[in-house]
Amino acid sequence: MEQIPYKIYLRENEIPTAWYNVRADMPTKPAPLLNPGTGKPMTAEELSGVFCSELVKQELNDTDRFIPIPDAIRDFYRMYRPSPLVRAYCLEEKLQTPAKIYYKFEGNNTSGSHKLNSAIAQAYYAKEQGLKGVTTETGAGQWGTALSMACSYFGLDCRVYMVKVSYEQKPFRREVMRTYGATVTPSPSDTTEIGRQIRAAFPDTNGSLGCAISEAVEDAVSHPGYRYVLGSVLNQVLLHQSVIGLETKAALDRYGVVPDIIIGCAGGGSNLGGLIAPFMGEKLRGERNYRIVAVEPASCPSFTRGRFAYDFCDTGKVCPLAKMYTLGSGFMPAPNHAGGLRYHGMSAVLSELYNEGMMEAVTAKQTDVFKAAEQFARVEGILPAPESAHAIKVAIDEAMRCKETGEEKTIVFGLTGTGYFDLVAYEKFHNGEMTDYIPTDEELNKSLATLPVV
Amino acid sequence: MEQIPYKIYLRENEIPTAWYNVRADMPTKPAPLLNPGTGKPMTAEELSGVFCSELVKQELNDTDRFIPIPDAIRDFYRMYRPSPLVRAYCLEEKLQTPAKIYYKFEGNNTSGSHKLNSAIAQAYYAKEQGLKGVTTETGAGQWGTALSMACSYFGLDCRVYMVKVSYEQKPFRREVMRTYGATVTPSPSDTTEIGRQIRAAFPDTNGSLGCAISEAVEDAVSHPGYRYVLGSVLNQVLLHQSVIGLETKAALDRYGVVPDIIIGCAGGGSNLGGLIAPFMGEKLRGERNYRIVAVEPASCPSFTRGRFAYDFCDTGKVCPLAKMYTLGSGFMPAPNHAGGLRYHGMSAVLSELYNEGMMEAVTAKQTDVFKAAEQFARVEGILPAPESAHAIKVAIDEAMRCKETGEEKTIVFGLTGTGYFDLVAYEKFHNGEMTDYIPTDEELNKSLATLPVV
């Protein structure tokens, strides 16, 4: 057989023509979103006030396994896709492991992460619907950057509410968004009613993601021609991210490689859900078996220490209720926690799959994650985002286990993005100032006590 | 014919097996380096005290057109090469130009620029020679980052003297270097004799590239097992960078495309010299004609307003003399000048070629460059480094000229890197705080008056 190259690139005409909707393969569908007022499932009509119509259809579609990708989106994908599937020869050599390690690298675009895969889809449907623009929130800024790029491409107005402390401390991300013509507003702001209320009540607040979501939603629903968009958690986002998994599978198939273990970091679940989609489909249909592992931060352990229950998607409690593994919408990860993966809940799709035992979850401690990140950067030449490094950590652990047992397992993990905007955290790590934080049972019980009664 | 894809990727086995030494094609060779003490050409022996032996050979080799690339270097290249040659369909569409625009993108590696192509070669030869480590200086940090990555790969010690003001104001680049295990010292430091002298004389100094070079050279020559390495200007560096041009030519050849105009930004000349190498070879041999255009900042115009003369390569006047287009080694670009391309001189190879009329040179003003950068980012999805954006600016100008005349010219330019660490400059541009600076004749005459008499 042809030797497997360092980087497997598919051809541009091999970019998937349809997204993979794993819900079609699920015998038990993810539980529907509930209207927090009535406690009843959200209808398409109710959702259409906030989301684009076509995206509402995708959100509610539990039956079609393949959903065609419009040509305009595939054209945009051609700017940075297919992304490489990399054989980690250098890492294998360094670890002296018999394991074969592959990673799907989604960081080779200016937004620096996989987020762009869904941002361009959401922008496209907004444009098709004749909207003027979209609103969103961003914390660290990966999602806001991706959405700014996507809106710029389609000539849509893009309004990003950025958590105030990030706006001030991460000016670089802000400037990338401005380069793409987005309006970036520190949240809480005085441009929304909820923002003004919060500023009046807490004049010194640094802002929070929950507050930024509330402002973005208010902005969208109070301006004709605007809708709100979200970068993770939702079914539609996992659907769009399935291009990651489809390309990964096509690249492996070309060389007849079948993975034993598939690993992804998990915050809201968008990357992991996308990476595993077609593999999980095979597993659900009983065609193949794979070990599928979600890695979450020890400081924000939704899967491993949360509860599978209906909860609010946002801290401000303005959004619908979702049934998911959650730490409670009042849960705040420790301030020392670097990077993303700080969401209190988890995608409903992944939550259902985890609950059925179709996948595993493990946690990783922050300093261990940065150790793995540095080890990886030194041999593979890519500076990983801290989020992505959670997957690296566990991939290395699995590879070292193979070294002990002598098994030649094939490990595939998702390298979601680059760490160019996370160097403050790297600096803390280099200076020995980084600490680990694991919430106590008492803390978790307190935030879980805020779960709504449905 | 097969439609040309957005991104032309060569296969990994198409990575060049030899560098292209354009000096072999030059009827008049670049003038030799001179010993500043004796005024005579530097011998291999003299150069070997500072540089690795194999690199000295490459520096002095004016005759071999192809110099084999060792397998270990090609293996490293496989981590991020071949780099894509991108057809700028989106930019063409935006400009509504009949021109066909291509760019060779060198930013898809963690060092963020083409500098890695030479860094890995220089690290390899240092390792082969049994050295312990290398020293260098870095300003903005691109070169230092590339060298750190290269040294980490071969297990070499890497000591980077970083201009103090950059060390303090650009902590992110510093942290990338530390991630790769480099020792980064703010210059002037108290670890060298020259550093201590400068600190005693100017306690409040912010440092300069000239001073950092002097410290790096002193460190290398005073520690057994160490050599000094440099990221631009030298013949050997242009040689290593010829992988850019060779890959570009191979990618164009695959589709039968012949460029009319080749454009590159020019600071010390490493990127431009590499990009044009095989094309210039054809031109020198009379096989084809190409317009070749160097773009330099209006604030540091070595080609267009400098003098072709022997000059010191460094401000500290410790290095050999080179015959080059120079503004005088005392020239300092305006402090408002963002990014690189601030070197007072130009590669001896390119200087000779320019002097013979084999290439053109134009200047671009800083604000025009950032306008072009933003325009490019919005349609092509890549945030360019300010250096690279000089080439974008002139490529757009040429494409707009084609629009006027209706000519379907093929334009190729070098996109040397990404702008993730240049967002302070982007911010100034967005805020309308960026200004242009063009040195007066009086200022240039003053610095040109410092040219040595040879």
Short mmCIF file of N, CA, C and O in Angstrom, two decimals, chain B residues 188-203 205 211 215 218:
data_model
loop_
_atom_site.label_atom_id
_atom_site.label_comp_id
_atom_site.label_asym_id
_atom_site.label_seq_id
_atom_site.Cartn_x
_atom_site.Cartn_y
_atom_site.Cartn_z
N PRO B 188 19.37 45.39 25.23
CA PRO B 188 20.63 44.95 25.79
C PRO B 188 20.46 44.27 27.16
O PRO B 188 19.63 44.67 27.95
N SER B 189 21.30 43.26 27.37
CA SER B 189 21.23 42.48 28.60
C SER B 189 22.55 42.63 29.36
O SER B 189 23.50 43.23 28.85
N ASP B 190 22.62 42.03 30.55
CA ASP B 190 23.90 42.05 31.26
C ASP B 190 24.63 40.73 31.11
O ASP B 190 25.57 40.44 31.85
N THR B 191 24.21 39.92 30.15
CA THR B 191 24.89 38.63 29.95
C THR B 191 26.04 38.74 28.96
O THR B 191 26.81 37.80 28.81
N THR B 192 26.16 39.87 28.26
CA THR B 192 27.29 40.04 27.33
C THR B 192 28.04 41.32 27.68
O THR B 192 27.49 42.24 28.30
N GLU B 193 29.30 41.36 27.24
CA GLU B 193 30.14 42.53 27.47
C GLU B 193 29.55 43.77 26.77
O GLU B 193 29.41 44.84 27.36
N ILE B 194 29.17 43.56 25.50
CA ILE B 194 28.64 44.68 24.73
C ILE B 194 27.31 45.16 25.32
O ILE B 194 27.03 46.36 25.38
N GLY B 195 26.52 44.21 25.80
CA GLY B 195 25.24 44.56 26.43
C GLY B 195 25.45 45.40 27.67
O GLY B 195 24.79 46.42 27.87
N ARG B 196 26.43 44.97 28.50
CA ARG B 196 26.71 45.73 29.73
C ARG B 196 27.21 47.13 29.40
O ARG B 196 26.82 48.11 30.04
N GLN B 197 28.05 47.22 28.36
CA GLN B 197 28.56 48.55 27.95
C GLN B 197 27.41 49.47 27.53
O GLN B 197 27.35 50.63 27.93
N ILE B 198 26.53 48.93 26.75
CA ILE B 198 25.42 49.75 26.25
C ILE B 198 24.50 50.16 27.40
O ILE B 198 24.04 51.29 27.48
N ARG B 199 24.24 49.22 28.31
CA ARG B 199 23.38 49.55 29.46
C ARG B 199 24.02 50.61 30.35
O ARG B 199 23.32 51.47 30.91
N ALA B 200 25.33 50.54 30.47
CA ALA B 200 26.02 51.55 31.29
C ALA B 200 25.94 52.93 30.62
O ALA B 200 25.71 53.94 31.29
N ALA B 201 26.11 52.93 29.30
CA ALA B 201 26.11 54.21 28.57
C ALA B 201 24.71 54.77 28.40
O ALA B 201 24.49 55.99 28.45
N PHE B 202 23.73 53.87 28.18
CA PHE B 202 22.34 54.32 27.95
C PHE B 202 21.39 53.52 28.83
O PHE B 202 20.73 52.59 28.37
N PRO B 203 21.30 53.88 30.11
CA PRO B 203 20.50 53.07 31.05
C PRO B 203 19.03 52.95 30.64
O PRO B 203 18.36 51.99 30.99
N THR B 205 17.80 52.77 27.51
CA THR B 205 17.60 52.35 26.13
C THR B 205 16.53 51.26 25.99
O THR B 205 16.37 50.41 26.88
N CYS B 211 22.02 46.27 18.23
CA CYS B 211 22.58 45.87 19.52
C CYS B 211 22.34 44.39 19.79
O CYS B 211 23.22 43.67 20.27
N GLU B 215 25.07 41.37 20.52
CA GLU B 215 25.03 40.47 21.68
C GLU B 215 25.01 39.01 21.24
O GLU B 215 25.71 38.16 21.81
N GLU B 218 28.44 38.01 19.98
CA GLU B 218 29.37 37.85 21.09
C GLU B 218 29.11 36.55 21.85
O GLU B 218 30.04 35.80 22.18
#
